[in-house]
Coordinates of C-alpha atoms in Angstrom, one line a residue:
Chain A
M12 CA 105.0 192.0 38.6
S13 CA 107.6 191.2 41.2
L14 CA 107.2 188.4 43.7
F15 CA 107.5 191.1 46.4
L16 CA 104.4 192.9 45.0
I17 CA 102.4 189.7 44.6
I18 CA 103.0 188.8 48.3
D19 CA 102.1 192.3 49.3
I20 CA 98.8 192.1 47.4
L21 CA 98.0 188.7 48.8
G22 CA 98.7 190.0 52.3
T23 CA 96.5 193.1 51.7
I24 CA 93.7 190.8 50.5
A25 CA 94.0 188.6 53.6
F26 CA 94.0 191.7 55.9
S27 CA 91.0 193.2 54.1
I28 CA 89.0 190.0 54.4
S29 CA 89.8 189.9 58.1
G30 CA 88.4 193.4 58.4
V31 CA 85.2 192.5 56.4
L32 CA 84.6 189.5 58.7
T33 CA 85.0 191.5 61.8
A34 CA 82.7 194.3 60.5
L35 CA 80.1 191.7 59.4
K36 CA 80.1 190.2 62.9
K37 CA 79.3 193.7 64.2
R38 CA 76.5 194.0 61.6
M39 CA 77.9 197.1 60.1
D40 CA 76.5 198.6 56.9
P41 CA 78.5 198.5 53.6
F42 CA 80.2 201.8 54.3
G43 CA 81.4 200.6 57.7
I44 CA 82.6 197.3 56.3
L45 CA 84.6 199.2 53.6
I46 CA 86.3 201.4 56.2
I47 CA 87.1 198.5 58.5
A48 CA 88.6 196.5 55.6
F49 CA 90.6 199.6 54.7
V50 CA 92.0 200.3 58.1
T51 CA 92.8 196.6 58.8
A52 CA 94.9 196.5 55.6
V53 CA 96.6 199.9 55.7
G54 CA 96.2 201.2 59.3
G55 CA 99.5 199.8 60.7
G56 CA 101.6 201.2 57.8
T57 CA 99.7 204.6 58.1
L58 CA 100.4 204.9 61.8
R59 CA 104.0 204.1 61.1
D60 CA 104.3 206.7 58.4
V61 CA 102.6 209.3 60.6
L62 CA 105.1 208.6 63.4
I63 CA 108.2 208.7 61.2
D64 CA 106.7 211.7 59.2
A65 CA 106.9 209.9 55.9
D66 CA 104.5 210.1 52.9
I67 CA 101.6 207.7 53.3
T68 CA 102.0 205.1 50.4
W69 CA 98.4 204.4 49.6
M70 CA 97.5 208.1 49.2
R71 CA 99.9 208.4 46.2
N72 CA 100.0 204.8 44.8
L73 CA 96.4 203.6 44.3
T74 CA 97.2 199.9 43.7
F75 CA 96.3 199.0 47.3
V76 CA 93.2 201.2 47.3
Y77 CA 91.9 199.2 44.3
V78 CA 92.9 195.8 45.8
I79 CA 91.1 196.6 49.0
F80 CA 88.0 197.9 47.2
I81 CA 87.7 194.9 44.9
T82 CA 88.4 192.5 47.9
F83 CA 85.6 194.3 49.8
I84 CA 83.1 193.9 46.9
V85 CA 83.9 190.3 46.4
A86 CA 84.0 189.4 50.1
V87 CA 80.6 191.0 50.8
I88 CA 79.0 189.2 47.8
F89 CA 80.5 185.9 48.8
R90 CA 80.2 186.5 52.5
K91 CA 78.5 183.2 53.2
K92 CA 81.3 181.3 51.5
L93 CA 84.2 182.9 53.4
G94 CA 84.5 180.0 55.8
Y95 CA 85.7 177.8 52.9
V96 CA 88.8 179.9 52.2
R97 CA 89.8 180.2 55.9
K98 CA 92.9 178.1 55.5
S99 CA 94.2 180.0 52.5
L100 CA 93.4 183.3 54.3
F101 CA 95.4 182.2 57.3
L102 CA 98.3 181.4 55.0
F103 CA 98.2 184.7 53.1
D104 CA 97.8 186.6 56.3
T105 CA 100.8 184.9 57.8
I106 CA 102.9 185.6 54.8
G107 CA 101.5 189.1 54.9
I108 CA 102.7 189.9 58.4
A109 CA 106.1 188.5 57.6
L110 CA 106.4 190.9 54.6
Y111 CA 104.8 193.9 56.5
T112 CA 107.3 193.4 59.4
I113 CA 110.3 193.5 57.0
V114 CA 108.8 196.6 55.1
G115 CA 108.4 198.4 58.5
V116 CA 111.9 197.5 59.7
E117 CA 113.4 198.6 56.4
K118 CA 111.5 201.9 56.5
G119 CA 112.8 202.6 60.0
I120 CA 116.4 201.8 59.0
A121 CA 116.1 204.1 55.9
A122 CA 114.9 206.9 58.2
G123 CA 117.9 206.3 60.6
F124 CA 116.0 205.1 63.7
P125 CA 117.8 202.9 66.3
P126 CA 117.4 199.1 66.0
I127 CA 114.8 198.7 68.8
I128 CA 112.6 201.4 67.2
C129 CA 112.9 199.7 63.8
V130 CA 111.8 196.4 65.2
A131 CA 108.9 198.3 66.9
L132 CA 108.0 199.9 63.5
G133 CA 108.0 196.5 61.8
T134 CA 105.7 195.0 64.5
M135 CA 103.5 198.1 64.3
T136 CA 103.2 197.8 60.5
A137 CA 102.1 194.1 60.8
C138 CA 99.9 194.3 63.8
F139 CA 98.4 197.7 64.3
G140 CA 95.9 197.6 61.4
G141 CA 94.2 194.9 63.5
V142 CA 94.4 197.1 66.6
I143 CA 92.7 200.0 64.9
R144 CA 90.1 197.5 63.4
D145 CA 89.3 196.2 66.9
I146 CA 89.0 199.7 68.4
L147 CA 86.7 200.9 65.7
C148 CA 84.6 197.7 66.4
N149 CA 84.6 198.6 70.1
E150 CA 86.6 195.6 71.2
I151 CA 89.8 195.3 73.2
P152 CA 92.4 194.5 70.6
I153 CA 92.7 190.8 70.2
I154 CA 96.5 190.8 70.0
F155 CA 96.6 192.3 73.5
R156 CA 94.8 189.3 74.9
K157 CA 95.6 186.3 72.8
E158 CA 98.8 187.2 71.3
I159 CA 99.4 185.4 68.0
Y160 CA 101.1 187.9 65.8
A161 CA 103.4 190.2 67.7
T162 CA 106.0 187.9 69.1
A163 CA 106.6 186.4 65.7
C164 CA 107.1 189.9 64.3
I165 CA 109.4 191.0 67.1
L166 CA 111.6 187.8 66.6
G167 CA 111.7 188.2 62.8
G168 CA 112.5 191.9 63.1
T169 CA 115.3 191.2 65.5
A170 CA 116.7 188.4 63.3
Y171 CA 116.7 190.9 60.4
F172 CA 119.0 193.2 62.4
L173 CA 121.3 190.5 63.6
L174 CA 121.7 188.9 60.2
M175 CA 122.4 192.2 58.6
K176 CA 125.7 192.2 60.6
T177 CA 126.8 189.0 59.0
T178 CA 128.1 188.5 55.5
L179 CA 124.7 187.4 54.2
T180 CA 123.3 189.4 51.3
E181 CA 120.2 191.5 52.0
D182 CA 118.0 189.1 49.9
W183 CA 119.0 186.2 52.1
V184 CA 118.4 188.3 55.3
V185 CA 114.9 189.1 54.0
V186 CA 114.1 185.5 53.2
I187 CA 115.5 184.1 56.5
S188 CA 113.9 186.7 58.8
G189 CA 110.6 186.6 56.9
S190 CA 110.6 182.8 57.1
L191 CA 111.2 183.0 60.9
V192 CA 108.1 185.2 61.3
I193 CA 106.0 182.6 59.3
L194 CA 107.6 179.6 61.2
V195 CA 107.0 181.1 64.7
R196 CA 103.4 181.9 63.9
L197 CA 102.7 178.5 62.3
L198 CA 104.2 176.7 65.3
A199 CA 102.3 178.9 67.7
V200 CA 99.0 178.1 66.0
I201 CA 99.8 174.4 65.5
F202 CA 101.0 173.8 69.1
K203 CA 98.6 176.4 70.6
L204 CA 101.5 178.3 72.1
S205 CA 100.9 181.6 73.7
L206 CA 102.7 184.0 76.0
P207 CA 102.9 182.9 79.6
N208 CA 99.6 183.2 81.4
I209 CA 100.3 185.4 84.3
Y210 CA 96.7 185.1 85.7
K211 CA 96.9 181.4 86.7
D212 CA 96.5 182.1 90.3
Q213 CA 93.5 184.4 89.8
I214 CA 94.9 187.2 91.9
V215 CA 92.5 190.1 92.1
I216 CA 95.0 193.0 91.6
D217 CA 92.7 195.8 92.5
K218 CA 89.3 195.8 94.0
E219 CA 88.4 199.4 93.6
Chain B
M29 CA 82.5 238.2 57.0
S30 CA 82.1 236.0 53.9
L31 CA 79.1 233.6 53.4
F32 CA 81.7 230.8 53.3
L33 CA 82.9 231.6 56.8
I34 CA 79.3 232.0 58.2
I35 CA 78.4 228.6 56.9
D36 CA 81.6 227.2 58.3
I37 CA 80.8 228.6 61.8
L38 CA 77.2 227.4 61.7
G39 CA 78.5 223.9 60.8
T40 CA 81.0 224.0 63.6
I41 CA 78.3 225.0 66.1
A42 CA 76.1 222.2 64.9
F43 CA 78.9 219.7 65.1
S44 CA 79.9 220.9 68.6
I45 CA 76.3 220.6 69.9
S46 CA 76.2 217.1 68.5
G47 CA 79.3 216.4 70.6
V48 CA 77.8 218.0 73.7
L49 CA 74.7 215.9 73.4
T50 CA 76.6 212.6 73.0
A51 CA 78.8 213.5 76.0
L52 CA 75.8 214.4 78.1
K53 CA 74.2 211.0 77.4
K54 CA 77.4 209.4 78.7
R55 CA 77.2 211.6 81.8
M56 CA 80.6 213.1 81.3
D57 CA 81.9 216.0 83.4
P58 CA 82.4 219.5 81.9
F59 CA 86.0 218.7 80.8
G60 CA 84.9 215.6 79.0
I61 CA 82.0 217.4 77.3
L62 CA 84.4 220.1 76.1
I63 CA 86.8 217.6 74.6
I64 CA 84.0 215.7 72.9
A65 CA 82.5 218.9 71.4
F66 CA 86.0 219.8 70.2
V67 CA 86.9 216.5 68.5
T68 CA 83.4 216.3 66.9
A69 CA 83.9 219.7 65.3
V70 CA 87.6 219.5 64.3
G71 CA 88.5 215.9 64.5
G72 CA 87.8 215.0 60.8
G73 CA 89.8 218.0 59.5
T74 CA 92.7 217.3 62.0
L75 CA 92.9 213.6 60.9
R76 CA 93.0 214.8 57.2
D77 CA 95.7 217.4 57.9
V78 CA 97.8 214.8 59.8
L79 CA 97.5 212.3 56.9
I80 CA 98.4 214.9 54.2
D81 CA 101.0 216.5 56.5
A82 CA 99.5 220.0 56.4
D83 CA 99.3 222.5 59.2
I84 CA 96.3 222.0 61.4
T85 CA 94.1 225.1 60.9
W86 CA 92.6 225.4 64.4
M87 CA 96.0 225.5 66.0
R88 CA 97.0 228.7 64.2
N89 CA 93.6 230.4 63.6
L90 CA 91.7 230.5 66.9
T91 CA 88.3 231.5 65.4
F92 CA 87.0 227.9 65.6
V93 CA 88.5 227.3 69.1
Y94 CA 86.4 230.3 70.4
V95 CA 83.3 229.2 68.4
I96 CA 83.5 225.7 70.0
F97 CA 84.2 227.0 73.5
I98 CA 81.2 229.5 73.4
T99 CA 79.0 226.8 71.9
F100 CA 80.0 224.4 74.7
I101 CA 79.2 227.0 77.4
V102 CA 75.8 227.9 75.9
A103 CA 74.9 224.3 75.1
V104 CA 75.7 223.1 78.7
I105 CA 73.8 226.0 80.3
F106 CA 70.7 225.4 78.1
R107 CA 71.1 221.6 77.9
K108 CA 67.5 221.0 78.8
K109 CA 66.3 223.1 75.9
L110 CA 68.4 221.6 73.2
G111 CA 65.5 219.4 72.0
Y112 CA 63.8 222.6 70.8
V113 CA 66.5 223.5 68.3
R114 CA 66.8 220.0 66.9
K115 CA 65.5 220.9 63.5
S116 CA 67.8 224.0 63.1
L117 CA 70.7 221.8 64.3
F118 CA 69.9 219.2 61.6
L119 CA 69.9 221.9 59.0
F120 CA 73.2 223.5 60.1
D121 CA 74.8 220.1 60.4
T122 CA 73.7 219.1 56.9
I123 CA 75.0 222.4 55.4
G124 CA 78.1 221.8 57.5
I125 CA 79.0 218.4 56.1
A126 CA 78.4 219.8 52.5
L127 CA 80.9 222.5 53.2
Y128 CA 83.4 220.2 55.0
T129 CA 83.3 217.8 52.1
I130 CA 84.2 220.5 49.6
V131 CA 87.0 221.9 51.9
G132 CA 88.5 218.4 52.2
V133 CA 88.3 217.7 48.5
E134 CA 89.9 221.1 47.7
K135 CA 92.7 220.6 50.2
G136 CA 93.4 217.2 48.6
I137 CA 93.5 218.7 45.1
A138 CA 95.8 221.5 46.3
A139 CA 98.2 218.9 47.7
G140 CA 98.2 217.0 44.4
F141 CA 96.5 213.8 45.5
P142 CA 94.6 211.5 43.0
P143 CA 90.8 212.1 42.6
I144 CA 89.7 209.1 44.6
I145 CA 91.9 210.1 47.6
C146 CA 90.5 213.7 47.4
V147 CA 87.0 212.3 47.6
A148 CA 88.1 210.2 50.6
L149 CA 89.7 213.3 52.2
G150 CA 86.4 215.2 51.8
T151 CA 84.4 212.4 53.3
M152 CA 86.9 212.1 56.1
T153 CA 86.7 215.9 56.9
A154 CA 82.9 215.7 57.1
C155 CA 82.4 212.3 58.8
F156 CA 85.4 211.4 61.0
G157 CA 84.9 214.0 63.7
G158 CA 81.8 211.9 64.5
V159 CA 83.8 208.7 64.3
I160 CA 86.4 210.0 66.9
R161 CA 83.5 211.3 69.1
D162 CA 81.9 207.8 69.1
I163 CA 85.2 206.0 69.8
L164 CA 85.9 208.4 72.8
C165 CA 82.4 207.6 74.0
N166 CA 83.0 203.9 73.7
E167 CA 80.5 203.3 70.9
I168 CA 80.8 201.7 67.5
P169 CA 80.8 204.7 65.2
I170 CA 77.2 205.4 64.2
I171 CA 78.0 206.1 60.5
F172 CA 79.4 202.5 60.3
R173 CA 76.0 201.1 61.2
K174 CA 73.3 203.5 60.1
E175 CA 75.0 205.4 57.4
I176 CA 73.5 208.8 57.0
Y177 CA 76.4 211.0 56.1
A178 CA 79.0 209.2 54.1
T179 CA 77.2 208.4 50.9
A180 CA 76.1 212.0 50.5
C181 CA 79.7 213.1 50.9
I182 CA 81.1 210.6 48.5
L183 CA 78.5 211.6 45.8
G184 CA 79.1 215.3 46.4
G185 CA 82.9 214.9 46.3
T186 CA 82.6 212.9 43.1
A187 CA 80.3 215.5 41.5
Y188 CA 82.9 218.1 42.4
F189 CA 85.5 216.3 40.4
L190 CA 83.3 215.6 37.4
L191 CA 82.0 219.1 37.2
M192 CA 85.5 220.6 37.4
K193 CA 86.1 219.0 34.0
T194 CA 83.2 221.0 32.4
T195 CA 83.2 224.7 31.5
L196 CA 81.4 225.6 34.8
T197 CA 83.2 228.1 37.0
E198 CA 84.6 226.9 40.3
D199 CA 81.8 228.9 42.2
W200 CA 79.1 227.0 40.4
V201 CA 80.9 223.6 40.9
V202 CA 81.0 224.4 44.7
V203 CA 77.3 225.3 44.8
I204 CA 76.1 222.4 42.7
S205 CA 78.2 219.7 44.4
G206 CA 77.5 221.2 47.9
S207 CA 73.8 221.2 47.1
L208 CA 74.0 217.6 46.0
V209 CA 75.4 216.6 49.4
I210 CA 72.5 218.5 51.1
L211 CA 69.9 217.1 48.8
V212 CA 71.0 213.4 49.2
R213 CA 71.1 213.7 52.9
L214 CA 67.7 215.4 53.2
L215 CA 66.1 212.8 50.9
A216 CA 67.8 210.0 52.8
V217 CA 66.3 211.3 56.1
I218 CA 62.9 212.2 54.7
F219 CA 62.4 208.8 52.9
K220 CA 64.4 206.9 55.5
L221 CA 66.8 205.6 52.9
S222 CA 69.8 203.7 53.9
L223 CA 72.5 201.5 52.3
P224 CA 71.2 198.0 51.4
N225 CA 70.7 195.8 54.4
I226 CA 72.9 192.8 53.8
Y227 CA 71.8 191.0 57.0
K228 CA 68.2 190.4 55.9
D229 CA 68.6 186.6 55.9
Q230 CA 70.3 186.6 59.4
I231 CA 73.2 184.5 58.3
V232 CA 75.6 183.8 61.2
I233 CA 78.9 184.4 59.5
D234 CA 81.1 182.9 62.1
K235 CA 80.3 180.9 65.1
E236 CA 83.7 180.9 66.8
Chain C
M26 CA 121.8 213.6 85.8
S27 CA 119.7 216.8 86.1
L28 CA 116.8 217.1 88.5
F29 CA 114.6 217.7 85.5
L30 CA 115.5 214.3 84.0
I31 CA 115.1 212.5 87.3
I32 CA 111.6 214.0 87.7
D33 CA 110.8 213.0 84.1
I34 CA 112.0 209.4 84.7
L35 CA 109.9 209.1 87.9
G36 CA 106.9 210.4 86.1
T37 CA 107.4 207.9 83.3
I38 CA 107.7 205.1 85.8
A39 CA 104.5 206.2 87.5
F40 CA 102.6 206.5 84.2
S41 CA 103.9 203.1 83.0
I42 CA 102.8 201.4 86.2
S43 CA 99.3 203.0 85.9
G44 CA 99.3 201.4 82.4
V45 CA 100.4 198.0 83.7
L46 CA 97.6 198.1 86.4
T47 CA 94.9 198.9 83.9
A48 CA 96.1 196.2 81.5
L49 CA 96.2 193.6 84.3
K50 CA 92.6 194.4 85.3
K51 CA 91.7 193.7 81.6
R52 CA 93.6 190.4 81.9
M53 CA 95.8 191.3 78.9
D54 CA 98.8 189.1 78.0
P55 CA 102.4 190.4 78.5
F56 CA 102.5 192.0 75.0
G57 CA 99.3 193.9 75.6
I58 CA 100.5 195.0 79.1
L59 CA 103.8 196.3 77.5
I60 CA 101.9 198.3 74.8
I61 CA 99.5 199.8 77.4
A62 CA 102.4 200.8 79.7
F63 CA 104.0 202.4 76.7
V64 CA 101.1 204.4 75.4
T65 CA 100.2 205.6 78.9
A66 CA 103.7 206.9 79.4
V67 CA 104.4 208.4 76.0
G68 CA 101.0 208.6 74.2
G69 CA 100.2 212.2 75.2
G70 CA 103.6 213.6 74.1
T71 CA 103.4 211.5 70.9
L72 CA 100.0 213.0 70.0
R73 CA 101.3 216.5 70.7
D74 CA 104.3 215.9 68.5
V75 CA 102.2 214.6 65.6
L76 CA 99.9 217.6 65.9
I77 CA 102.7 220.1 65.9
D78 CA 104.7 218.1 63.4
A79 CA 107.7 217.7 65.6
D80 CA 110.1 214.8 65.9
I81 CA 108.8 212.2 68.4
T82 CA 111.3 212.2 71.3
W83 CA 111.2 208.5 72.3
M84 CA 111.9 207.4 68.7
R85 CA 115.4 209.0 68.7
N86 CA 116.3 209.1 72.4
L87 CA 115.9 205.6 73.9
T88 CA 116.1 206.5 77.6
F89 CA 112.4 206.4 78.0
V90 CA 112.0 203.2 76.0
Y91 CA 114.3 201.5 78.5
V92 CA 112.7 203.1 81.5
I93 CA 109.3 201.9 80.4
F94 CA 110.6 198.4 79.5
I95 CA 112.3 197.9 82.9
T96 CA 109.2 199.3 84.7
F97 CA 107.0 196.8 82.8
I98 CA 109.2 193.8 83.7
V99 CA 109.5 194.8 87.4
A100 CA 105.8 195.7 87.7
V101 CA 104.6 192.4 86.2
I102 CA 107.0 190.4 88.4
F103 CA 105.9 192.3 91.5
R104 CA 102.3 192.7 90.4
K105 CA 100.9 191.4 93.7
K106 CA 102.8 194.0 95.7
L107 CA 101.9 197.1 93.7
G108 CA 99.2 198.0 96.2
Y109 CA 102.0 198.8 98.7
V110 CA 103.6 201.5 96.6
R111 CA 100.3 203.2 95.7
K112 CA 101.0 206.4 97.7
S113 CA 104.5 206.8 96.2
L114 CA 103.0 206.2 92.8
F115 CA 100.4 208.8 93.3
L116 CA 103.1 211.3 94.3
F117 CA 105.3 210.5 91.3
D118 CA 102.3 210.6 89.0
T119 CA 101.3 214.1 90.3
I120 CA 104.9 215.4 89.9
G121 CA 104.9 213.8 86.5
I122 CA 101.8 215.6 85.2
A123 CA 103.2 218.9 86.5
L124 CA 106.4 218.3 84.5
Y125 CA 104.6 217.0 81.4
T126 CA 102.3 220.0 81.4
I127 CA 105.3 222.4 81.4
V128 CA 107.2 220.4 78.8
G129 CA 104.1 220.6 76.5
V130 CA 103.5 224.3 77.1
E131 CA 107.2 225.0 76.3
K132 CA 107.2 222.9 73.1
G133 CA 104.1 224.9 72.0
I134 CA 105.8 228.2 72.7
A135 CA 108.9 227.1 70.9
A136 CA 106.9 226.3 67.8
G137 CA 105.1 229.6 67.9
F138 CA 101.6 228.6 68.8
P139 CA 99.1 231.0 70.5
P140 CA 98.9 230.8 74.3
I141 CA 95.5 228.9 74.5
I142 CA 96.9 226.3 72.1
C143 CA 100.1 226.0 74.2
V144 CA 98.0 225.4 77.4
A145 CA 96.0 222.8 75.4
L146 CA 99.3 221.1 74.3
G147 CA 100.5 221.0 77.9
T148 CA 97.3 219.4 79.1
M149 CA 97.4 217.0 76.2
T150 CA 101.0 216.0 77.1
A151 CA 100.0 215.3 80.7
C152 CA 96.5 213.7 80.2
F153 CA 96.2 212.1 76.8
G154 CA 98.4 209.1 77.4
G155 CA 95.7 208.1 79.9
V156 CA 93.0 208.8 77.3
I157 CA 94.7 206.5 74.8
R158 CA 95.2 203.8 77.5
D159 CA 91.5 203.9 78.3
I160 CA 90.5 203.7 74.7
L161 CA 92.7 200.7 74.0
C162 CA 91.2 199.1 77.1
N163 CA 87.7 199.7 75.8
E164 CA 86.7 202.2 78.5
I165 CA 85.4 205.7 78.4
P166 CA 88.5 207.8 79.4
I167 CA 88.4 208.3 83.1
I168 CA 89.4 212.0 82.9
F169 CA 86.2 212.7 80.9
R170 CA 84.1 211.3 83.8
K171 CA 85.9 211.9 87.1
E172 CA 88.2 214.7 86.2
I173 CA 91.2 214.7 88.4
Y174 CA 94.1 215.8 86.2
A175 CA 93.0 218.2 83.5
T176 CA 91.9 221.2 85.5
A177 CA 95.2 221.2 87.4
C178 CA 97.1 221.1 84.1
I179 CA 95.0 223.9 82.6
L180 CA 95.5 226.1 85.7
G181 CA 99.3 225.4 85.8
G182 CA 99.7 226.0 82.1
T183 CA 97.8 229.3 82.3
A184 CA 99.9 230.4 85.3
Y185 CA 103.0 229.6 83.3
F186 CA 101.9 232.1 80.6
L187 CA 100.9 234.8 83.0
L188 CA 104.1 234.6 85.0
M189 CA 106.3 234.7 81.9
K190 CA 104.9 238.3 81.5
T191 CA 106.3 239.3 84.9
T192 CA 110.0 239.9 85.8
L193 CA 110.4 236.4 87.2
T194 CA 113.1 234.2 85.7
E195 CA 112.1 231.2 83.7
D196 CA 113.3 228.8 86.5
W197 CA 110.9 230.5 89.0
V198 CA 108.1 230.4 86.5
V199 CA 108.6 226.6 86.0
V200 CA 108.8 226.0 89.8
I201 CA 105.7 228.1 90.6
S202 CA 103.4 226.9 87.8
G203 CA 104.6 223.3 88.3
S204 CA 103.9 223.6 92.1
L205 CA 100.4 224.9 91.2
V206 CA 99.6 221.8 89.2
I207 CA 100.7 219.6 92.1
L208 CA 98.9 221.7 94.7
V209 CA 95.6 221.8 92.8
R210 CA 95.7 218.0 92.3
L211 CA 96.6 217.2 95.9
L212 CA 93.8 219.5 97.2
A213 CA 91.4 218.0 94.7
V214 CA 92.2 214.5 96.0
I215 CA 92.3 215.4 99.7
F216 CA 89.1 217.3 99.7
K217 CA 87.5 215.1 97.0
L218 CA 86.9 218.1 94.8
S219 CA 85.6 217.6 91.3
L220 CA 84.1 219.7 88.5
P221 CA 80.5 220.7 89.2
N222 CA 78.1 217.9 88.7
I223 CA 75.6 218.9 86.1
Y224 CA 73.5 215.8 86.4
K225 CA 72.1 216.4 89.8
D226 CA 68.6 216.8 88.6
Q227 CA 68.8 213.6 86.6
I228 CA 67.4 215.1 83.4
V229 CA 67.1 212.7 80.6
I230 CA 68.4 214.7 77.7
D231 CA 67.4 212.5 74.9
K232 CA 65.2 209.5 74.9
E233 CA 65.9 208.3 71.4

């Protein structure tokens, strides 16, 4: 089993558990929890594949279906203990978005899209599973309010493109741009960085 | 007109009326009610066709567009009397999800997807029109909380696959697995069965 | 630059600003505002292209990506002044939906769909960016409650079809049906017209 696949599976597990946790907070039943775990893990990639008119990976290759299903079962059984693995989850999740970003960018390049669209596809792959999760849970998507993920993905995806124009091998480009995603996200969480707050002065834009 | 088509139309009517009722509760205007009736009836099949990259039936064959439109007109005019037909609606709706499940499973098989994905496509066809309806009405989808439909569809779809490996003719497989969907749903409603409640002990999963 | 393209760009600007305004009311961060501006402007056309299985324009032709991005930057910087351009915005927006309706109808015709579906595709192109915007902002879509847009689009799209059966040239058909969309919407706003209110008698449909 390649390192790439192991990282992908760890990311999928982290994303699925994030879905289970959100669904539990909304007191969903087991079917609802399973669906939320599923869309959190594969929703971003599915949206990407629909937009670029590609085959949807998880519908042909069942590896991720099984990984999500087993994660769902284990996470529901041990739901009271999930707090203990929070730090590991955060790590897997961060590595997962780095990988998902690169997968999305590469799929966009392979289909011949312009660089800016490829970066958008990478960001979508990493972030929009969470957006669909939040919509199905009747919440404004968290990354639209307290942005943690998306900037890291945009920077990493952009780095991927710039580095591909150098003499670096593709392996190095993947490692460096993926590490950039991880680094930006870790620094953002450690130093509580966020995008500039444009509401400081509490202007009421529209009273209607 | 084949029995199959009659069942399909009765199911579409039941789904459309369920959409009209939900939209009326949200006090939508006639345009909103029409759209909600529409997505409730065809949303699940449309999502399925987008995911498997198939032509979307109602865009080429207008039968269901007319059925939904006439149902919308009649249901809005007689909106105060809809309570009286509730039992008939429940019956049509139950027969409808049985049929939709089988249509979805068969479309998946025809496109060469693995069994577990075909069962998921059947469940999606039967249940996700209601999910889109609830999202457009700004509610957490009801089947994620009080699951009534989905388990019946999953069991019926699985039965379809297992029975196709026996010597039964396809007609019998359709009748038996469709009846199973109907039976499970009727029993669930009559005996107020639901998926196990995992919140009995009122654990607060996450206090953040 | 053709008149057609100029109108399209003005419409895109108006739609993007409507997205920025909605996102600001929800106190989203800059990333959220950008995404909402984006889906408001291109969401309807994207949904249409996914349903008719066509290439998605903005993913290959970056003009609109740049227009939306610049509009987003300018609108966020001058967010306190947006009230002053409200009337211009309303005008651009109204011209925009007229154009989007015709583009949608023409794409449907080119792909060989029946007239009623082409009118639906035109209405979807003009109106469903706003629907997706409202869903991402956790609101019931405004056009389902206080319908302002959709009737104008349906009438204009229908006029397009009827006029194409006359001896008028296509240019005249576009001008007349587009003007009809604009006229209906202006009259609706000036005279505060809306679809018939079916809740006047305050019937409680369903007490469950």
